[in-house]
Amino acid sequence: MRFSESTNFRAGLVWRLAWRKLFAVGCIVAIAFGAFDIIATAQDTGLVGVSTMIKRGNLKEAERRLDRYLQIHPQSVKANTLLGTVYLRQGRFDLAEPVLRKAITRGPTLLEPRVTLADAYSAAGKLDLALAAYQQAVKIAPTDPHINLSLAKLYLGNGDFTKSIAAAGNIPPAQRSNEILPTLAADYLGLQQPDKAAIEIRAILDVADRQLDLVPELAELFLAHRDFQSSERLLASATKQPRTDRLQIDLALTQAGLGQLDKAQTTLEGVLEHAPDSIAALVAAGQVASQQLNWAAAEEAFSLADGRAPNRPDILFGLVSAQLYGLRAEPALQNARHLHSLAPDDLRSSYLLALALFGAKKGDEAKTYAEKVLTAHPDDREMHLILADVALNNDHDLAAARLHAELCLKSNPNDPGGHYYLGMAQKMEGDLEGAIQNLSKSVAQNAKNADAQAALGALYLQTGDIAAAARALEQAVLLTPEDAQNHYQLALAYSRLGSSEKAKAQLDLYQQIKTKQAKETGNQPGPSTSAVPPVKISSHP
């Protein structure tokens, strides 16, 4: 069995999918109890039994007892450490950090509060802080298996394969568990040493029937790197591995990565049939549905996952993306705001919020987030298109609109959105010939952009090319039959071409739509071309 030796492994490796086992909150905490009695003092006899409560999952009672105890002994290192552990188990990371820091301040040479704080950072996704905390802890216990395993995984996530191997090597052979094997295999692949990686992979396969998470963890490393061929070969070679839900989910994601979307869907349906509440399976189903461009199914899967595991940014990223692609403006905006409140420093949340605000026609607010994204990614197409639209429709700043359109075209001279906004800016400047040229290029690249077709048709009407106007406006009407303005313009074109019956039919449709709108809104505005319709911006979260 030979696995891919991609030179992009170093740059492309993503840590997060590989750590489902290491940083699952329930697994983390069990490690943190080994030596709590060491830090007990005479006053801590009142904490007898609290550790057992936490191990058994009786977290509310443990929290109640600790709160009461800390009112009398607020500086107790053991009590603060235990309370931090309770918060960690509950997923309340923001509360875990201050009490654990307090414990560290009171007992700077003690190991347990430092390790628990590092685990809390890891579980919260604050990986730089986790790395620093584990590095401090390892100074106290240089050979501790949990600390060094955690460091090895963090170094792997950063692409620092040599340090990852060194951390693993600090674990005494007698205390080294098989859990380190997927990390070492990925390290050696990252260092372009496939023969050494193969040794670790064979060791994983040898114990796959007894340690069920090792093959999935390595498969998830391959999936994170988008090395679907290696994941496929690994899963096919794992003949001893029971078909656990986690393995089946990884198989589905592998199949999807290889373009076998129907197989992936069938595999996930099998998992969800007996485990309908599986968060991982629902998220994977959302991802596969997104690849199938089935945005309704993707939204449903991510919504179910969000309902079972609320406030998880990774789920909300998928949900908002599906709603944006599915043109579900209102729920997309609501969830994008919630996502941004959970992850305000993650530029991806600002990116999605900008798109959602723009889709909800809140251009001024979208502008703030688009500008924020562009400070870090100055070439981002979608953000430039948002700013071009806002410059035209909200700020009436033709120079700014032209600038953002030209920046899009600098990255891609054939960008239909860039040509659209540049053409609209030229139209407003009175450069009708330049506007026609750019709008023609826009529809040549994207003939399904009804706004560009309509604008081009209106310009041809204005310049006297009536036949070309009719052709463009016919496409606009075909694409957006509910747009009254396009029917009105097409009626003018037919009238000037002498096609009175066609003109009357279009005027009738125009009046029908306006009457319907009047009943719905209570007014009936006349035709207007003052506003620049926004070009549809496809999101790439």
XYZ file of C-alpha atoms in Angstrom:
541
model
C 0.000 0.000 0.000
C 1.464 3.343 -1.010
C 0.133 6.722 -0.052
C 0.399 10.043 -1.818
C 3.635 11.970 -1.453
C 2.191 15.378 -2.260
C 4.641 18.237 -1.828
C 1.685 20.382 -0.796
C 1.159 18.409 2.404
C 3.174 20.906 4.456
C 1.168 23.919 3.295
C -2.202 22.303 2.982
C -2.514 20.373 6.222
C -5.485 21.432 8.346
C -5.501 20.452 11.984
C -9.096 20.549 13.024
C -10.592 17.412 11.453
C -7.807 15.283 12.924
C -8.547 16.169 16.525
C -12.084 14.979 16.996
C -10.841 12.380 19.470
C -8.094 14.303 21.227
C -10.093 17.420 21.932
C -13.583 16.022 22.451
C -14.436 17.544 25.786
C -15.363 14.281 27.451
C -12.002 12.726 26.570
C -9.938 15.675 27.667
C -11.173 15.899 31.185
C -10.648 12.258 32.079
C -6.917 12.793 31.741
C -6.849 15.738 34.094
C -7.706 13.927 37.306
C -4.671 11.753 37.920
C -2.934 13.802 40.573
C -5.446 16.269 41.986
C -4.880 14.952 45.490
C -1.294 16.191 45.302
C -2.451 19.812 45.423
C -4.888 19.361 48.284
C -4.296 21.196 51.517
C -5.737 20.592 54.936
C -8.635 22.941 54.215
C -9.500 20.978 51.056
C -10.952 18.042 52.954
C -14.330 19.638 52.228
C -13.854 18.694 48.567
C -13.932 14.962 49.192
C -16.121 13.339 46.573
C -16.240 16.262 44.125
C -13.710 14.638 41.767
C -15.835 11.499 41.712
C -18.923 13.564 40.897
C -17.159 15.120 37.935
C -15.937 11.753 36.663
C -19.504 10.433 36.830
C -20.884 13.471 35.000
C -22.777 14.972 37.941
C -21.569 18.408 36.939
C -24.370 20.580 38.328
C -23.981 19.198 41.833
C -20.192 19.442 41.607
C -20.472 23.067 40.500
C -22.893 23.830 43.347
C -20.552 22.371 45.966
C -17.505 24.117 44.530
C -19.265 27.490 44.412
C -20.245 27.104 48.043
C -16.736 26.000 49.019
C -15.056 28.885 47.187
C -17.180 31.415 49.005
C -15.300 30.362 52.143
C -11.934 29.452 50.560
C -11.688 31.619 47.389
C -7.941 31.003 46.976
C -8.091 27.189 47.048
C -6.003 25.897 44.167
C -7.736 22.524 44.122
C -11.245 24.003 44.206
C -10.498 26.458 41.394
C -8.912 23.698 39.340
C -11.900 21.432 39.847
C -14.306 24.245 38.981
C -12.332 24.929 35.809
C -12.657 21.244 34.973
C -16.419 21.392 35.470
C -16.647 24.391 33.142
C -14.493 22.548 30.607
C -16.796 19.535 30.714
C -19.792 21.840 30.236
C -18.194 23.612 27.287
C -18.177 26.934 29.177
C -14.650 27.809 28.144
C -14.990 31.522 28.858
C -15.648 30.686 32.522
C -12.965 27.994 32.733
C -10.077 30.305 31.829
C -10.243 32.837 34.724
C -10.620 30.250 37.504
C -7.784 28.146 36.097
C -5.557 31.202 35.792
C -6.351 31.971 39.402
C -5.301 28.450 40.365
C -2.043 28.827 38.422
C -1.300 32.126 40.138
C -1.781 30.487 43.538
C 0.156 27.339 42.578
C 2.592 28.262 39.800
C 4.605 25.034 40.095
C 1.600 22.713 40.004
C 0.841 20.765 36.861
C -2.882 20.090 36.936
C -4.248 23.626 36.567
C -1.848 24.303 33.695
C -2.840 21.138 31.837
C -6.534 21.770 32.390
C -6.165 25.332 31.104
C -4.329 24.066 28.019
C -7.090 21.508 27.450
C -9.696 24.259 27.781
C -7.926 26.388 25.174
C -7.728 23.382 22.848
C -11.405 22.575 23.227
C -12.283 26.241 22.553
C -10.151 26.266 19.401
C -7.663 28.797 20.817
C -4.742 26.821 19.536
C -1.973 29.394 19.905
C -2.877 29.814 23.568
C -3.146 26.040 23.966
C 0.325 25.576 22.516
C 1.811 28.166 24.885
C 0.051 26.573 27.870
C 1.246 23.067 27.033
C 4.779 24.406 26.506
C 4.710 25.826 30.034
C 3.298 22.576 31.416
C 5.934 20.423 29.749
C 8.636 22.333 31.623
C 7.155 20.938 34.814
C 6.621 17.410 33.465
C 8.940 16.896 30.456
C 7.861 13.302 29.785
C 4.135 13.544 30.543
C 2.311 11.485 27.854
C -0.801 13.665 27.614
C 1.124 16.923 27.375
C 3.542 15.627 24.754
C 0.789 13.983 22.718
C -1.116 17.272 22.738
C 2.023 19.166 21.726
C 2.704 16.693 18.929
C -0.771 17.235 17.517
C -0.513 21.016 17.792
C 2.888 21.057 16.085
C 1.459 18.818 13.350
C -1.402 21.262 12.878
C 1.111 24.073 12.448
C 3.055 22.051 9.886
C 6.068 21.797 12.220
C 6.623 18.093 11.666
C 10.081 17.875 13.229
C 8.913 19.386 16.524
C 5.878 17.098 16.456
C 8.106 14.019 16.180
C 10.371 15.365 18.932
C 7.394 15.849 21.277
C 6.271 12.297 20.606
C 9.814 11.126 21.319
C 9.684 12.713 24.782
C 7.107 10.138 25.857
C 8.831 7.142 27.502
C 8.378 4.010 25.352
C 6.619 2.200 28.172
C 4.032 4.997 28.412
C 3.573 5.607 24.704
C 0.088 4.698 23.481
C -1.033 3.839 19.983
C -2.865 7.155 19.895
C 0.350 8.803 18.701
C 0.512 6.661 15.539
C -1.697 8.777 13.217
C 0.210 11.911 14.191
C 3.573 10.271 13.456
C 2.306 8.899 10.139
C 1.193 12.393 9.105
C 4.497 13.878 10.308
C 6.530 11.524 8.157
C 4.321 12.139 5.142
C 4.803 15.861 5.708
C 8.573 15.339 5.763
C 8.330 13.335 2.521
C 9.408 10.122 4.272
C 6.757 7.659 3.033
C 8.677 4.551 4.140
C 8.638 5.691 7.784
C 5.004 6.725 7.422
C 4.159 3.248 6.112
C 5.556 1.690 9.308
C 3.213 3.787 11.430
C 0.280 3.040 9.113
C 0.906 -0.709 9.328
C 0.961 -0.405 13.116
C -2.386 1.411 12.972
C -3.916 -1.316 10.808
C -2.596 -4.038 13.125
C -4.544 -2.672 16.095
C -7.557 -1.350 14.200
C -9.830 -4.015 15.658
C -8.960 -2.948 19.221
C -8.506 0.833 18.905
C -11.303 1.998 16.696
C -10.339 5.676 16.382
C -6.871 5.362 14.878
C -7.818 4.594 11.265
C -10.504 7.318 11.210
C -8.077 9.845 12.693
C -5.513 9.204 9.965
C -8.244 9.183 7.320
C -9.370 12.584 8.593
C -5.832 13.889 8.243
C -5.892 12.804 4.610
C -9.341 14.354 4.167
C -8.181 17.616 5.726
C -5.367 17.654 3.193
C -7.850 16.740 0.424
C -5.790 13.627 -0.261
C -8.827 11.512 -1.073
C -6.876 8.799 -2.873
C -4.784 8.052 0.212
C -7.882 8.081 2.406
C -9.565 5.628 0.038
C -6.575 3.276 0.093
C -6.325 3.467 3.877
C -10.011 2.676 4.417
C -9.875 -0.172 1.901
C -6.830 -1.633 3.684
C -8.412 -1.476 7.137
C -9.854 -4.980 6.937
C -9.720 -5.423 10.733
C -11.547 -2.160 11.367
C -15.204 -2.486 12.419
C -17.575 -0.362 10.362
C -18.203 2.274 13.023
C -20.278 5.357 12.289
C -17.161 7.502 12.368
C -15.475 5.280 9.793
C -18.563 5.310 7.576
C -18.722 9.097 7.745
C -15.068 9.302 6.716
C -15.810 6.873 3.884
C -18.670 9.093 2.713
C -16.488 12.199 2.757
C -13.813 10.293 0.854
C -16.352 9.203 -1.742
C -17.597 12.775 -2.053
C -14.046 14.037 -2.466
C -13.572 11.577 -5.313
C -16.742 12.818 -6.979
C -18.802 9.756 -6.030
C -21.633 11.845 -4.631
C -24.401 9.261 -4.985
C -22.297 6.700 -3.117
C -21.508 9.263 -0.431
C -25.199 10.070 -0.017
C -26.077 6.372 0.280
C -23.337 5.804 2.865
C -24.547 8.708 4.993
C -28.180 7.639 4.708
C -27.103 4.306 6.193
C -25.541 6.066 9.178
C -28.466 8.429 9.721
C -30.996 5.602 9.486
C -29.842 4.182 12.828
C -28.210 7.330 14.244
C -30.481 10.217 13.177
C -29.071 12.524 15.851
C -25.425 12.051 14.850
C -23.974 15.557 14.582
C -21.015 14.380 12.516
C -23.269 12.538 10.070
C -25.595 15.541 9.692
C -22.662 17.875 9.046
C -21.253 15.452 6.480
C -24.691 15.200 4.856
C -24.769 18.989 4.603
C -21.339 18.997 2.987
C -22.285 16.330 0.449
C -25.576 18.073 -0.384
C -23.605 21.294 -0.923
C -21.345 19.497 -3.395
C -24.503 18.307 -5.165
C -25.673 21.959 -5.264
C -28.783 20.818 -3.400
C -28.983 23.866 -1.184
C -32.339 22.996 0.354
C -31.040 19.612 1.502
C -27.803 21.182 2.709
C -29.722 23.774 4.719
C -31.917 21.069 6.239
C -28.936 18.949 7.306
C -26.998 21.858 8.801
C -30.157 23.149 10.509
C -30.726 19.773 12.163
C -27.092 19.711 13.273
C -27.400 23.241 14.628
C -30.518 22.293 16.552
C -28.720 19.394 18.223
C -25.445 21.249 18.794
C -26.225 24.988 18.938
C -23.582 27.706 18.902
C -21.012 25.679 16.978
C -19.326 27.974 14.435
C -18.298 25.101 12.154
C -21.956 24.099 11.732
C -23.103 27.690 11.276
C -20.508 28.245 8.537
C -22.129 25.452 6.543
C -25.675 26.588 7.337
C -25.115 30.220 6.351
C -23.302 29.201 3.168
C -26.176 26.925 2.128
C -28.709 29.668 2.820
C -26.704 32.211 0.838
C -26.369 29.917 -2.152
C -30.056 29.047 -1.861
C -30.953 32.768 -1.864
C -32.547 32.542 1.581
C -31.692 36.090 2.511
C -33.535 36.525 5.809
C -32.437 33.315 7.616
C -28.949 33.684 6.134
C -28.629 37.122 7.700
C -30.005 35.979 11.049
C -27.573 33.057 11.245
C -24.667 35.100 9.884
C -25.162 37.636 12.678
C -25.240 34.838 15.240
C -22.116 33.267 13.749
C -20.270 36.572 13.870
C -21.235 37.029 17.517
C -19.667 33.633 18.275
C -16.531 34.127 16.160
C -16.024 37.893 15.704
C -12.293 37.558 15.048
C -12.683 34.918 12.343
C -12.588 36.690 8.992
C -14.772 33.983 7.495
C -17.630 35.100 9.719
C -17.128 38.708 8.584
C -17.062 37.494 4.984
C -20.342 35.603 5.299
C -21.963 38.458 7.214
C -20.985 40.905 4.465
C -22.573 38.633 1.857
C -25.700 38.112 3.955
C -26.139 41.828 4.586
C -25.683 42.538 0.902
C -28.255 39.869 0.011
C -30.662 41.486 2.471
C -30.107 44.871 0.770
C -28.298 46.374 3.758
C -25.460 47.810 1.725
C -24.125 50.363 4.204
C -23.681 47.725 6.908
C -22.274 45.216 4.408
C -19.669 47.811 3.454
C -18.181 47.783 6.968
C -17.536 44.045 6.930
C -16.412 43.971 3.301
C -13.763 46.585 4.066
C -12.645 44.525 7.079
C -12.151 41.448 4.923
C -10.269 43.422 2.289
C -7.735 44.641 4.849
C -6.559 41.029 5.148
C -7.431 39.812 1.632
C -7.133 42.837 -0.687
C -7.890 40.827 -3.833
C -11.171 39.266 -2.686
C -13.581 39.454 -5.609
C -16.884 39.296 -3.740
C -15.957 42.053 -1.319
C -14.909 44.352 -4.166
C -18.220 43.703 -5.934
C -20.143 44.545 -2.771
C -18.224 47.802 -2.422
C -18.743 48.614 -6.108
C -22.489 48.159 -5.669
C -22.623 50.251 -2.494
C -20.546 52.982 -4.143
C -23.043 53.187 -7.015
C -26.351 52.790 -5.195
C -25.704 54.163 -1.721
C -22.742 56.515 -1.901
C -23.182 57.661 -5.536
C -19.400 57.577 -5.760
C -18.638 56.666 -9.356
C -14.868 56.841 -8.863
C -15.014 54.312 -6.007
C -17.319 52.030 -7.996
C -14.943 52.153 -10.949
C -11.956 51.437 -8.665
C -13.473 48.305 -7.150
C -14.669 47.052 -10.542
C -11.211 47.572 -12.032
C -9.582 45.734 -9.113
C -11.800 42.742 -9.908
C -10.778 42.928 -13.540
C -7.123 43.209 -12.569
C -7.350 39.776 -10.955
C -9.524 38.367 -13.751
C -9.893 40.381 -16.971
C -13.008 38.362 -17.855
C -14.810 38.822 -14.542
C -18.504 39.373 -15.449
C -19.219 41.226 -12.202
C -16.292 43.580 -12.744
C -17.459 44.359 -16.282
C -21.026 44.874 -15.056
C -20.197 47.469 -12.430
C -17.635 49.189 -14.621
C -20.241 49.384 -17.369
C -22.858 50.818 -15.004
C -20.399 53.416 -13.737
C -19.605 54.390 -17.335
C -23.319 54.658 -18.104
C -23.782 57.090 -15.225
C -20.746 59.050 -16.407
C -22.307 59.353 -19.856
C -19.823 57.037 -21.581
C -22.495 54.971 -23.336
C -20.096 53.316 -25.790
C -17.787 52.172 -22.980
C -20.805 50.994 -20.966
C -22.089 48.903 -23.884
C -18.655 47.340 -24.359
C -18.329 46.298 -20.722
C -21.909 45.090 -20.353
C -21.501 43.069 -23.548
C -18.404 41.451 -22.038
C -20.354 40.785 -18.855
C -23.166 38.900 -20.596
C -20.652 37.086 -22.799
C -19.147 35.584 -19.636
C -22.469 35.138 -17.825
C -25.480 35.150 -20.131
C -27.782 34.343 -17.185
C -27.217 37.688 -15.466
C -30.612 39.264 -15.987
C -29.501 42.640 -14.614
C -26.663 42.898 -17.119
C -28.964 41.853 -19.982
C -31.557 44.430 -18.928
C -29.001 47.221 -18.580
C -27.485 46.361 -21.953
C -30.933 46.348 -23.580
C -31.777 49.732 -22.088
C -28.492 51.159 -23.409
C -29.136 49.797 -26.895
C -32.575 51.442 -26.775
C -30.939 54.705 -25.770
C -28.369 54.544 -28.582
C -30.846 53.437 -31.254
C -29.779 49.807 -31.822
C -33.327 48.543 -31.376
C -32.801 44.993 -32.667
C -29.915 44.441 -30.243
C -32.024 45.980 -27.480
C -34.855 43.538 -28.148
C -32.472 40.548 -28.078
C -30.967 41.564 -24.728
C -34.324 42.444 -23.164
C -35.862 39.158 -24.335
C -33.129 37.363 -22.378
C -33.776 39.562 -19.335
C -37.525 38.812 -19.438
C -36.833 35.105 -19.847
C -34.526 35.105 -16.818
C -36.699 37.295 -14.557
C -40.305 37.196 -15.791
C -41.523 38.870 -12.591
C -39.533 42.076 -13.236
C -42.030 44.635 -14.540
C -39.381 47.075 -15.721
C -37.932 44.586 -18.206
C -41.371 43.997 -19.759
C -41.834 47.774 -20.082
C -38.482 48.220 -21.820
C -39.097 45.274 -24.118
C -42.496 46.759 -25.045
C -40.711 49.961 -26.101
C -38.261 47.957 -28.232
C -41.057 45.992 -29.940
C -42.997 49.192 -30.536
C -40.023 50.806 -32.249
C -39.522 47.669 -34.347
C -43.166 47.898 -35.458
C -44.235 44.731 -33.626
C -47.345 46.229 -32.083
C -48.892 42.936 -30.951
C -45.711 41.905 -29.140
C -45.476 45.372 -27.632
C -49.065 45.163 -26.378
C -48.440 41.713 -24.864
C -45.431 43.027 -22.950
C -47.339 46.097 -21.742
C -50.153 43.825 -20.559
C -47.651 41.767 -18.572
C -46.154 44.960 -17.203
C -49.572 46.168 -16.012
C -50.427 42.787 -14.484
C -47.223 42.749 -12.461
C -47.660 46.361 -11.349
C -51.268 45.714 -10.307
C -50.163 42.701 -8.282
C -47.385 44.741 -6.664
C -49.844 47.537 -5.871
C -52.132 45.108 -4.036
C -49.170 43.784 -2.067
C -47.504 47.117 -1.259
C -50.267 49.685 -1.454
C -48.609 51.853 -4.117
C -47.776 51.644 -7.784
C -44.562 53.448 -8.746
C -43.867 54.076 -12.374
C -40.928 52.667 -14.299
C -37.520 53.827 -13.145
C -33.921 53.135 -14.065
C -32.326 55.206 -11.324
C -31.035 52.331 -9.217
C -28.316 49.922 -10.321
C -29.534 46.359 -9.679
C -26.927 44.370 -7.775
C -25.200 41.612 -9.672
C -25.575 38.235 -7.989
C -22.446 37.548 -5.985
C -21.576 33.914 -5.486
C -20.098 33.204 -2.059
C -17.019 31.060 -1.577
C -16.805 30.556 2.193
